[in-house]
Amino acid sequence: MNQMLSDSPPANAATDPTVALDQPPPTVEPARFVKPQRVAFVQSCWHRDIVAESRIAFLAEIAARGISPAQVDLFEVPGAFEIPLHVQLLAKTRRYTAIVAAGLVVDGGIYRHDFVAGTVINALMDVQLRTEVPVFSAVLTPQQFHEHATHFDFFRKHFAIKGVEVAEACADTLHALERLRGQVAAGMV
């Protein structure tokens, strides 16, 4: 059984020659959720000013997709390495329909940053698979990061983009899971 929505996309000039080219595109309401959604957003404090951009963008985009920022609980942890345990404890509460993790892992010269990043991502995936609570990552590991204004500005903008992307993935996944669970409950799958 296909999870795709059966609704046809709205007609536009590219798909229907009877639609005038000068008409504005139709306003699309965000798809409504069947059940209330509650999301946890776990953010590391290391480079807080940069990582916060993902949270700000996430909250704006998730609101546009039908989940009020009041339904998003924010949590901070010291660094990215501490994110997975926090995410696991939150997932085990069964209070959240999704959890988002955000952090910046940079090469501090003490240990390999790629090891830390890989460990964090693998642990987040493990939590997701064991608890069946979707976990989304905006934990980023740049190849190069230097403590100067150019890099700070670049990564602030990049984290804002990632905040939007993770909100899109979160909302789309929650809708897909609602459809799938409905199909399972109806004996269709």
Short mmCIF file of N, CA and C in Angstrom, two decimals:
data_model
loop_
_atom_site.label_atom_id
_atom_site.label_comp_id
_atom_site.label_asym_id
_atom_site.label_seq_id
_atom_site.Cartn_x
_atom_site.Cartn_y
_atom_site.Cartn_z
N MET A 1 0.85 -1.17 0.00
CA MET A 1 0.00 0.00 0.00
C MET A 1 0.89 1.23 0.00
N ASN A 2 0.63 2.15 -0.86
CA ASN A 2 1.42 3.36 -0.99
C ASN A 2 1.03 4.37 0.06
N GLN A 3 2.01 5.02 0.67
CA GLN A 3 1.74 6.03 1.68
C GLN A 3 1.45 7.39 1.07
N MET A 4 1.63 7.53 -0.21
CA MET A 4 1.44 8.83 -0.84
C MET A 4 -0.01 9.26 -0.72
N LEU A 5 -0.22 10.55 -0.59
CA LEU A 5 -1.57 11.08 -0.55
C LEU A 5 -2.21 10.89 -1.91
N SER A 6 -3.49 10.61 -1.92
CA SER A 6 -4.16 10.38 -3.19
C SER A 6 -4.66 11.66 -3.83
N ASP A 7 -4.55 12.80 -3.15
CA ASP A 7 -5.01 14.06 -3.71
C ASP A 7 -4.13 14.46 -4.89
N SER A 8 -4.76 14.97 -5.93
CA SER A 8 -4.02 15.45 -7.09
C SER A 8 -3.42 16.81 -6.75
N PRO A 9 -2.25 17.12 -7.30
CA PRO A 9 -1.69 18.44 -7.05
C PRO A 9 -2.57 19.49 -7.69
N PRO A 10 -2.57 20.73 -7.15
CA PRO A 10 -3.39 21.78 -7.74
C PRO A 10 -2.93 22.08 -9.17
N ALA A 11 -3.87 22.41 -10.01
CA ALA A 11 -3.55 22.72 -11.40
C ALA A 11 -2.75 24.01 -11.46
N ASN A 12 -1.80 24.05 -12.38
CA ASN A 12 -1.05 25.28 -12.62
C ASN A 12 -0.79 25.38 -14.12
N ALA A 13 -0.19 26.47 -14.53
CA ALA A 13 0.01 26.70 -15.96
C ALA A 13 0.87 25.63 -16.61
N ALA A 14 1.75 25.01 -15.84
CA ALA A 14 2.61 23.97 -16.41
C ALA A 14 1.85 22.66 -16.64
N THR A 15 0.80 22.42 -15.85
CA THR A 15 0.07 21.15 -15.97
C THR A 15 -1.29 21.30 -16.62
N ASP A 16 -1.81 22.53 -16.69
CA ASP A 16 -3.15 22.73 -17.25
C ASP A 16 -3.15 24.01 -18.08
N PRO A 17 -3.27 23.89 -19.41
CA PRO A 17 -3.21 25.07 -20.27
C PRO A 17 -4.37 26.04 -20.07
N THR A 18 -5.43 25.64 -19.36
CA THR A 18 -6.55 26.55 -19.14
C THR A 18 -6.31 27.49 -17.97
N VAL A 19 -5.26 27.25 -17.20
CA VAL A 19 -4.94 28.13 -16.07
C VAL A 19 -4.13 29.30 -16.59
N ALA A 20 -4.56 30.50 -16.23
CA ALA A 20 -3.88 31.71 -16.69
C ALA A 20 -2.51 31.82 -16.04
N LEU A 21 -1.56 32.35 -16.83
CA LEU A 21 -0.19 32.50 -16.33
C LEU A 21 -0.08 33.58 -15.27
N ASP A 22 -0.96 34.57 -15.29
CA ASP A 22 -0.83 35.69 -14.37
C ASP A 22 -1.53 35.44 -13.03
N GLN A 23 -2.12 34.28 -12.83
CA GLN A 23 -2.76 33.98 -11.56
C GLN A 23 -1.70 33.66 -10.51
N PRO A 24 -1.90 34.18 -9.29
CA PRO A 24 -0.96 33.80 -8.23
C PRO A 24 -1.16 32.33 -7.88
N PRO A 25 -0.11 31.68 -7.42
CA PRO A 25 -0.25 30.27 -7.05
C PRO A 25 -1.24 30.14 -5.89
N PRO A 26 -1.97 29.05 -5.83
CA PRO A 26 -2.93 28.88 -4.74
C PRO A 26 -2.21 28.79 -3.40
N THR A 27 -2.85 29.34 -2.38
CA THR A 27 -2.30 29.26 -1.04
C THR A 27 -2.53 27.84 -0.53
N VAL A 28 -1.47 27.24 -0.04
CA VAL A 28 -1.56 25.87 0.45
C VAL A 28 -1.51 25.90 1.98
N GLU A 29 -2.56 25.40 2.58
CA GLU A 29 -2.60 25.27 4.03
C GLU A 29 -1.73 24.09 4.43
N PRO A 30 -1.05 24.18 5.57
CA PRO A 30 -0.29 23.00 6.00
C PRO A 30 -1.25 21.86 6.30
N ALA A 31 -0.84 20.66 5.99
CA ALA A 31 -1.66 19.49 6.30
C ALA A 31 -1.85 19.42 7.80
N ARG A 32 -3.04 19.11 8.20
CA ARG A 32 -3.34 19.03 9.63
C ARG A 32 -2.98 17.64 10.16
N PHE A 33 -2.53 17.64 11.39
CA PHE A 33 -2.22 16.38 12.05
C PHE A 33 -3.49 15.81 12.66
N VAL A 34 -3.62 14.50 12.66
CA VAL A 34 -4.77 13.83 13.25
C VAL A 34 -4.70 13.94 14.77
N LYS A 35 -3.51 13.72 15.31
CA LYS A 35 -3.31 13.77 16.76
C LYS A 35 -2.37 14.93 17.09
N PRO A 36 -2.46 15.43 18.33
CA PRO A 36 -1.54 16.51 18.73
C PRO A 36 -0.09 16.02 18.67
N GLN A 37 0.79 16.89 18.26
CA GLN A 37 2.21 16.57 18.16
C GLN A 37 2.97 17.34 19.23
N ARG A 38 3.97 16.72 19.81
CA ARG A 38 4.85 17.39 20.76
C ARG A 38 6.27 17.02 20.37
N VAL A 39 7.11 18.04 20.23
CA VAL A 39 8.47 17.85 19.76
C VAL A 39 9.45 18.35 20.83
N ALA A 40 10.51 17.61 21.03
CA ALA A 40 11.62 18.06 21.89
C ALA A 40 12.74 18.54 20.98
N PHE A 41 13.34 19.66 21.33
CA PHE A 41 14.48 20.20 20.59
C PHE A 41 15.65 20.26 21.57
N VAL A 42 16.67 19.44 21.33
CA VAL A 42 17.84 19.35 22.21
C VAL A 42 19.00 20.04 21.51
N GLN A 43 19.54 21.06 22.16
CA GLN A 43 20.59 21.89 21.57
C GLN A 43 21.82 21.90 22.45
N SER A 44 22.98 21.74 21.83
CA SER A 44 24.22 21.84 22.60
C SER A 44 24.57 23.31 22.82
N CYS A 45 25.26 23.57 23.93
CA CYS A 45 25.64 24.95 24.27
C CYS A 45 26.96 25.38 23.64
N TRP A 46 27.74 24.41 23.16
CA TRP A 46 29.01 24.74 22.53
C TRP A 46 28.70 25.53 21.27
N HIS A 47 29.21 26.74 21.16
CA HIS A 47 28.90 27.66 20.06
C HIS A 47 27.40 27.93 20.00
N ARG A 48 26.83 28.21 21.15
CA ARG A 48 25.38 28.43 21.29
C ARG A 48 24.84 29.46 20.32
N ASP A 49 25.58 30.55 20.11
CA ASP A 49 25.09 31.62 19.23
C ASP A 49 24.92 31.14 17.79
N ILE A 50 25.73 30.20 17.36
CA ILE A 50 25.61 29.65 16.01
C ILE A 50 24.49 28.60 15.96
N VAL A 51 24.52 27.68 16.90
CA VAL A 51 23.54 26.58 16.92
C VAL A 51 22.12 27.11 17.13
N ALA A 52 21.98 28.20 17.87
CA ALA A 52 20.65 28.78 18.12
C ALA A 52 19.94 29.16 16.84
N GLU A 53 20.69 29.46 15.79
CA GLU A 53 20.06 29.81 14.51
C GLU A 53 19.22 28.66 13.97
N SER A 54 19.64 27.43 14.21
CA SER A 54 18.84 26.29 13.74
C SER A 54 17.54 26.20 14.53
N ARG A 55 17.60 26.47 15.82
CA ARG A 55 16.40 26.43 16.65
C ARG A 55 15.41 27.51 16.23
N ILE A 56 15.90 28.72 16.02
CA ILE A 56 15.03 29.83 15.61
C ILE A 56 14.35 29.52 14.28
N ALA A 57 15.12 29.05 13.32
CA ALA A 57 14.56 28.72 12.00
C ALA A 57 13.62 27.52 12.10
N PHE A 58 13.97 26.54 12.92
CA PHE A 58 13.11 25.37 13.12
C PHE A 58 11.76 25.79 13.66
N LEU A 59 11.74 26.62 14.69
CA LEU A 59 10.47 27.03 15.30
C LEU A 59 9.58 27.77 14.31
N ALA A 60 10.18 28.63 13.49
CA ALA A 60 9.38 29.36 12.49
C ALA A 60 8.82 28.41 11.44
N GLU A 61 9.64 27.49 10.95
CA GLU A 61 9.19 26.58 9.89
C GLU A 61 8.21 25.54 10.41
N ILE A 62 8.43 25.03 11.60
CA ILE A 62 7.52 24.01 12.13
C ILE A 62 6.15 24.62 12.39
N ALA A 63 6.11 25.90 12.77
CA ALA A 63 4.83 26.60 12.95
C ALA A 63 4.10 26.71 11.62
N ALA A 64 4.84 27.01 10.56
CA ALA A 64 4.24 27.10 9.23
C ALA A 64 3.72 25.75 8.76
N ARG A 65 4.20 24.69 9.36
CA ARG A 65 3.80 23.33 8.97
C ARG A 65 2.81 22.71 9.95
N GLY A 66 2.24 23.52 10.81
CA GLY A 66 1.12 23.05 11.63
C GLY A 66 1.43 22.63 13.04
N ILE A 67 2.64 22.84 13.52
CA ILE A 67 2.97 22.53 14.92
C ILE A 67 3.36 23.83 15.60
N SER A 68 2.57 24.22 16.59
CA SER A 68 2.81 25.47 17.30
C SER A 68 4.13 25.40 18.07
N PRO A 69 4.87 26.51 18.11
CA PRO A 69 6.08 26.53 18.94
C PRO A 69 5.80 26.20 20.41
N ALA A 70 4.56 26.41 20.86
CA ALA A 70 4.19 26.04 22.23
C ALA A 70 4.22 24.53 22.43
N GLN A 71 4.20 23.77 21.34
CA GLN A 71 4.26 22.31 21.40
C GLN A 71 5.69 21.79 21.25
N VAL A 72 6.65 22.70 21.29
CA VAL A 72 8.07 22.33 21.18
C VAL A 72 8.75 22.67 22.51
N ASP A 73 9.30 21.66 23.15
CA ASP A 73 10.04 21.86 24.40
C ASP A 73 11.52 21.94 24.08
N LEU A 74 12.19 22.93 24.65
CA LEU A 74 13.61 23.17 24.38
C LEU A 74 14.46 22.67 25.54
N PHE A 75 15.55 22.01 25.19
CA PHE A 75 16.49 21.49 26.18
C PHE A 75 17.90 21.83 25.73
N GLU A 76 18.76 22.16 26.70
CA GLU A 76 20.17 22.42 26.38
C GLU A 76 21.05 21.41 27.10
N VAL A 77 22.11 21.03 26.43
CA VAL A 77 23.13 20.16 26.99
C VAL A 77 24.48 20.84 26.76
N PRO A 78 25.52 20.47 27.53
CA PRO A 78 26.80 21.17 27.38
C PRO A 78 27.40 21.09 25.98
N GLY A 79 27.47 19.90 25.41
CA GLY A 79 28.08 19.74 24.09
C GLY A 79 27.37 18.67 23.30
N ALA A 80 27.82 18.45 22.08
CA ALA A 80 27.18 17.48 21.20
C ALA A 80 27.28 16.06 21.75
N PHE A 81 28.36 15.74 22.44
CA PHE A 81 28.54 14.39 22.96
C PHE A 81 27.47 14.02 23.98
N GLU A 82 26.88 15.02 24.63
CA GLU A 82 25.85 14.79 25.64
C GLU A 82 24.44 14.69 25.04
N ILE A 83 24.29 14.99 23.78
CA ILE A 83 22.97 14.99 23.15
C ILE A 83 22.31 13.61 23.17
N PRO A 84 22.97 12.51 22.76
CA PRO A 84 22.28 11.23 22.66
C PRO A 84 21.64 10.73 23.96
N LEU A 85 22.30 10.88 25.08
CA LEU A 85 21.71 10.43 26.35
C LEU A 85 20.46 11.23 26.66
N HIS A 86 20.51 12.52 26.46
CA HIS A 86 19.35 13.38 26.70
C HIS A 86 18.19 12.97 25.78
N VAL A 87 18.51 12.75 24.52
CA VAL A 87 17.50 12.33 23.54
C VAL A 87 16.89 10.99 23.96
N GLN A 88 17.72 10.07 24.39
CA GLN A 88 17.22 8.75 24.80
C GLN A 88 16.26 8.87 25.98
N LEU A 89 16.64 9.65 26.99
CA LEU A 89 15.77 9.81 28.16
C LEU A 89 14.44 10.46 27.77
N LEU A 90 14.49 11.43 26.88
CA LEU A 90 13.25 12.07 26.41
C LEU A 90 12.40 11.10 25.60
N ALA A 91 13.02 10.32 24.75
CA ALA A 91 12.26 9.35 23.94
C ALA A 91 11.58 8.32 24.83
N LYS A 92 12.25 7.89 25.88
CA LYS A 92 11.68 6.88 26.77
C LYS A 92 10.46 7.38 27.54
N THR A 93 10.30 8.69 27.67
CA THR A 93 9.12 9.23 28.36
C THR A 93 7.86 9.00 27.54
N ARG A 94 8.00 8.79 26.22
CA ARG A 94 6.88 8.63 25.28
C ARG A 94 6.03 9.90 25.20
N ARG A 95 6.54 11.00 25.72
CA ARG A 95 5.81 12.27 25.68
C ARG A 95 5.94 12.94 24.32
N TYR A 96 7.00 12.62 23.59
CA TYR A 96 7.31 13.33 22.35
C TYR A 96 7.06 12.46 21.13
N THR A 97 6.48 13.08 20.10
CA THR A 97 6.27 12.37 18.84
C THR A 97 7.50 12.49 17.96
N ALA A 98 8.39 13.42 18.28
CA ALA A 98 9.65 13.58 17.54
C ALA A 98 10.64 14.33 18.42
N ILE A 99 11.91 14.11 18.13
CA ILE A 99 12.98 14.81 18.85
C ILE A 99 13.98 15.31 17.82
N VAL A 100 14.41 16.56 17.99
CA VAL A 100 15.40 17.17 17.10
C VAL A 100 16.65 17.44 17.92
N ALA A 101 17.81 17.13 17.36
CA ALA A 101 19.09 17.39 18.00
C ALA A 101 19.86 18.40 17.15
N ALA A 102 20.46 19.39 17.81
CA ALA A 102 21.24 20.39 17.09
C ALA A 102 22.54 20.65 17.83
N GLY A 103 23.63 20.68 17.08
CA GLY A 103 24.92 20.93 17.68
C GLY A 103 25.98 21.18 16.62
N LEU A 104 27.09 21.71 17.05
CA LEU A 104 28.22 21.98 16.17
C LEU A 104 29.44 21.27 16.76
N VAL A 105 30.01 20.36 15.99
CA VAL A 105 31.19 19.62 16.42
C VAL A 105 32.37 20.14 15.61
N VAL A 106 33.33 20.76 16.30
CA VAL A 106 34.50 21.31 15.61
C VAL A 106 35.76 20.64 16.12
N ASP A 107 36.81 20.75 15.34
CA ASP A 107 38.09 20.17 15.71
C ASP A 107 38.74 21.06 16.75
N GLY A 108 38.71 20.60 18.00
CA GLY A 108 39.31 21.36 19.08
C GLY A 108 40.74 20.97 19.38
N GLY A 109 41.28 20.02 18.63
CA GLY A 109 42.66 19.63 18.81
C GLY A 109 42.88 18.58 19.89
N ILE A 110 41.88 18.30 20.71
CA ILE A 110 42.04 17.33 21.79
C ILE A 110 41.72 15.93 21.30
N TYR A 111 40.64 15.79 20.55
CA TYR A 111 40.27 14.50 19.99
C TYR A 111 39.73 14.73 18.59
N ARG A 112 39.59 13.68 17.86
CA ARG A 112 39.13 13.79 16.48
C ARG A 112 37.65 14.15 16.46
N HIS A 113 37.34 15.29 15.86
CA HIS A 113 35.95 15.73 15.81
C HIS A 113 35.08 14.81 14.97
N ASP A 114 35.66 14.17 13.96
CA ASP A 114 34.86 13.26 13.14
C ASP A 114 34.45 12.02 13.95
N PHE A 115 35.28 11.61 14.91
CA PHE A 115 34.91 10.51 15.79
C PHE A 115 33.72 10.90 16.65
N VAL A 116 33.76 12.10 17.22
CA VAL A 116 32.66 12.58 18.06
C VAL A 116 31.38 12.68 17.23
N ALA A 117 31.47 13.28 16.06
CA ALA A 117 30.29 13.45 15.20
C ALA A 117 29.69 12.10 14.82
N GLY A 118 30.53 11.16 14.41
CA GLY A 118 30.04 9.84 14.04
C GLY A 118 29.38 9.12 15.20
N THR A 119 29.98 9.25 16.37
CA THR A 119 29.42 8.63 17.57
C THR A 119 28.05 9.21 17.89
N VAL A 120 27.93 10.52 17.80
CA VAL A 120 26.65 11.19 18.09
C VAL A 120 25.58 10.75 17.10
N ILE A 121 25.89 10.78 15.82
CA ILE A 121 24.90 10.42 14.80
C ILE A 121 24.49 8.95 14.94
N ASN A 122 25.45 8.07 15.15
CA ASN A 122 25.12 6.65 15.33
C ASN A 122 24.24 6.43 16.56
N ALA A 123 24.55 7.13 17.64
CA ALA A 123 23.75 6.99 18.86
C ALA A 123 22.33 7.52 18.66
N LEU A 124 22.19 8.62 17.92
CA LEU A 124 20.85 9.16 17.64
C LEU A 124 20.03 8.17 16.82
N MET A 125 20.65 7.57 15.83
CA MET A 125 19.95 6.56 15.02
C MET A 125 19.55 5.37 15.88
N ASP A 126 20.44 4.96 16.77
CA ASP A 126 20.14 3.84 17.66
C ASP A 126 18.93 4.14 18.54
N VAL A 127 18.88 5.35 19.11
CA VAL A 127 17.74 5.75 19.93
C VAL A 127 16.46 5.69 19.11
N GLN A 128 16.50 6.22 17.92
CA GLN A 128 15.32 6.25 17.05
C GLN A 128 14.81 4.83 16.76
N LEU A 129 15.71 3.94 16.43
CA LEU A 129 15.31 2.58 16.08
C LEU A 129 14.82 1.79 17.29
N ARG A 130 15.43 2.01 18.45
CA ARG A 130 15.02 1.27 19.64
C ARG A 130 13.71 1.77 20.22
N THR A 131 13.45 3.07 20.15
CA THR A 131 12.26 3.64 20.80
C THR A 131 11.11 3.89 19.83
N GLU A 132 11.38 3.86 18.54
CA GLU A 132 10.40 4.19 17.50
C GLU A 132 9.89 5.62 17.61
N VAL A 133 10.70 6.48 18.20
CA VAL A 133 10.43 7.92 18.21
C VAL A 133 11.39 8.52 17.19
N PRO A 134 10.88 9.20 16.16
CA PRO A 134 11.79 9.76 15.16
C PRO A 134 12.72 10.80 15.76
N VAL A 135 13.99 10.69 15.41
CA VAL A 135 15.02 11.62 15.88
C VAL A 135 15.66 12.26 14.65
N PHE A 136 15.71 13.58 14.65
CA PHE A 136 16.25 14.33 13.52
C PHE A 136 17.52 15.04 13.95
N SER A 137 18.48 15.09 13.05
CA SER A 137 19.78 15.66 13.38
C SER A 137 20.09 16.93 12.60
N ALA A 138 20.42 17.95 13.37
CA ALA A 138 21.04 19.15 12.82
C ALA A 138 22.39 19.30 13.54
N VAL A 139 23.05 18.17 13.76
CA VAL A 139 24.39 18.15 14.35
C VAL A 139 25.36 18.18 13.18
N LEU A 140 26.10 19.26 13.07
CA LEU A 140 26.96 19.47 11.91
C LEU A 140 28.43 19.45 12.30
N THR A 141 29.24 18.97 11.37
CA THR A 141 30.68 18.87 11.56
C THR A 141 31.38 19.47 10.35
N PRO A 142 31.79 20.73 10.43
CA PRO A 142 32.46 21.33 9.28
C PRO A 142 33.87 20.79 9.10
N GLN A 143 34.30 20.76 7.84
CA GLN A 143 35.69 20.38 7.54
C GLN A 143 36.65 21.40 8.12
N GLN A 144 36.26 22.65 8.01
CA GLN A 144 37.10 23.75 8.50
C GLN A 144 36.24 24.69 9.34
N PHE A 145 36.70 25.03 10.51
CA PHE A 145 36.02 26.03 11.33
C PHE A 145 37.09 26.81 12.08
N HIS A 146 37.09 28.09 11.87
CA HIS A 146 38.06 28.96 12.55
C HIS A 146 37.30 30.02 13.31
N GLU A 147 37.86 30.42 14.43
CA GLU A 147 37.21 31.40 15.30
C GLU A 147 37.38 32.81 14.74
N HIS A 148 36.72 33.10 13.63
CA HIS A 148 36.73 34.47 13.12
C HIS A 148 35.37 34.79 12.51
N ALA A 149 35.12 36.06 12.31
CA ALA A 149 33.79 36.55 11.91
C ALA A 149 33.26 35.90 10.64
N THR A 150 34.11 35.68 9.66
CA THR A 150 33.64 35.10 8.40
C THR A 150 33.04 33.72 8.62
N HIS A 151 33.72 32.88 9.38
CA HIS A 151 33.19 31.54 9.64
C HIS A 151 31.95 31.59 10.53
N PHE A 152 31.96 32.46 11.54
CA PHE A 152 30.78 32.59 12.40
C PHE A 152 29.57 32.98 11.57
N ASP A 153 29.71 33.97 10.69
CA ASP A 153 28.59 34.41 9.85
C ASP A 153 28.14 33.29 8.91
N PHE A 154 29.09 32.62 8.28
CA PHE A 154 28.74 31.53 7.36
C PHE A 154 27.95 30.45 8.08
N PHE A 155 28.42 30.02 9.25
CA PHE A 155 27.77 28.91 9.95
C PHE A 155 26.45 29.33 10.60
N ARG A 156 26.31 30.59 10.98
CA ARG A 156 24.99 31.05 11.45
C ARG A 156 23.96 30.88 10.34
N LYS A 157 24.32 31.33 9.13
CA LYS A 157 23.41 31.20 7.99
C LYS A 157 23.16 29.73 7.67
N HIS A 158 24.20 28.93 7.71
CA HIS A 158 24.07 27.51 7.40
C HIS A 158 23.16 26.81 8.41
N PHE A 159 23.30 27.14 9.68
CA PHE A 159 22.45 26.53 10.70
C PHE A 159 21.00 26.97 10.53
N ALA A 160 20.76 28.19 10.08
CA ALA A 160 19.39 28.62 9.81
C ALA A 160 18.78 27.77 8.70
N ILE A 161 19.54 27.52 7.65
CA ILE A 161 19.06 26.65 6.56
C ILE A 161 18.77 25.26 7.10
N LYS A 162 19.67 24.73 7.91
CA LYS A 162 19.47 23.39 8.47
C LYS A 162 18.26 23.34 9.39
N GLY A 163 17.98 24.43 10.09
CA GLY A 163 16.78 24.48 10.94
C GLY A 163 15.51 24.33 10.13
N VAL A 164 15.45 25.00 8.98
CA VAL A 164 14.30 24.88 8.08
C VAL A 164 14.22 23.45 7.55
N GLU A 165 15.34 22.91 7.11
CA GLU A 165 15.35 21.55 6.55
C GLU A 165 14.92 20.51 7.57
N VAL A 166 15.37 20.64 8.80
CA VAL A 166 15.01 19.65 9.81
C VAL A 166 13.53 19.79 10.19
N ALA A 167 12.98 21.00 10.14
CA ALA A 167 11.55 21.18 10.39
C ALA A 167 10.72 20.53 9.29
N GLU A 168 11.16 20.70 8.04
CA GLU A 168 10.48 20.05 6.91
C GLU A 168 10.50 18.53 7.08
N ALA A 169 11.66 17.99 7.39
CA ALA A 169 11.79 16.53 7.56
C ALA A 169 10.94 16.05 8.73
N CYS A 170 10.93 16.80 9.81
CA CYS A 170 10.16 16.43 10.99
C CYS A 170 8.67 16.39 10.68
N ALA A 171 8.14 17.47 10.12
CA ALA A 171 6.70 17.53 9.81
C ALA A 171 6.31 16.46 8.79
N ASP A 172 7.11 16.31 7.74
CA ASP A 172 6.80 15.31 6.71
C ASP A 172 6.82 13.89 7.28
N THR A 173 7.79 13.61 8.13
CA THR A 173 7.88 12.27 8.73
C THR A 173 6.72 12.02 9.68
N LEU A 174 6.36 13.02 10.47
CA LEU A 174 5.23 12.83 11.39
C LEU A 174 3.93 12.57 10.63
N HIS A 175 3.74 13.28 9.51
CA HIS A 175 2.56 13.01 8.68
C HIS A 175 2.62 11.59 8.11
N ALA A 176 3.77 11.19 7.60
CA ALA A 176 3.91 9.85 7.02
C ALA A 176 3.66 8.77 8.08
N LEU A 177 4.17 8.98 9.28
CA LEU A 177 3.95 8.00 10.35
C LEU A 177 2.49 7.94 10.77
N GLU A 178 1.81 9.10 10.78
CA GLU A 178 0.37 9.08 11.08
C GLU A 178 -0.39 8.26 10.04
N ARG A 179 -0.07 8.47 8.76
CA ARG A 179 -0.73 7.71 7.70
C ARG A 179 -0.44 6.22 7.85
N LEU A 180 0.83 5.89 8.05
CA LEU A 180 1.22 4.48 8.17
C LEU A 180 0.54 3.82 9.37
N ARG A 181 0.54 4.49 10.51
CA ARG A 181 -0.09 3.91 11.70
C ARG A 181 -1.60 3.74 11.49
N GLY A 182 -2.21 4.68 10.79
CA GLY A 182 -3.64 4.55 10.46
C GLY A 182 -3.89 3.36 9.55
N GLN A 183 -3.02 3.16 8.59
CA GLN A 183 -3.15 2.02 7.68
C GLN A 183 -2.95 0.71 8.42
N VAL A 184 -1.99 0.67 9.32
CA VAL A 184 -1.75 -0.54 10.12
C VAL A 184 -2.97 -0.83 10.99
N ALA A 185 -3.50 0.21 11.65
CA ALA A 185 -4.66 0.03 12.52
C ALA A 185 -5.88 -0.46 11.73
N ALA A 186 -6.00 -0.02 10.48
CA ALA A 186 -7.13 -0.42 9.64
C ALA A 186 -6.90 -1.77 8.97
N GLY A 187 -5.75 -2.37 9.20
CA GLY A 187 -5.44 -3.67 8.60
C GLY A 187 -5.09 -3.59 7.12
N MET A 188 -4.72 -2.40 6.66
CA MET A 188 -4.38 -2.21 5.25
C MET A 188 -2.93 -2.58 4.96
N VAL A 189 -2.12 -2.62 5.98
CA VAL A 189 -0.70 -2.93 5.81
C VAL A 189 -0.35 -4.11 6.69
#
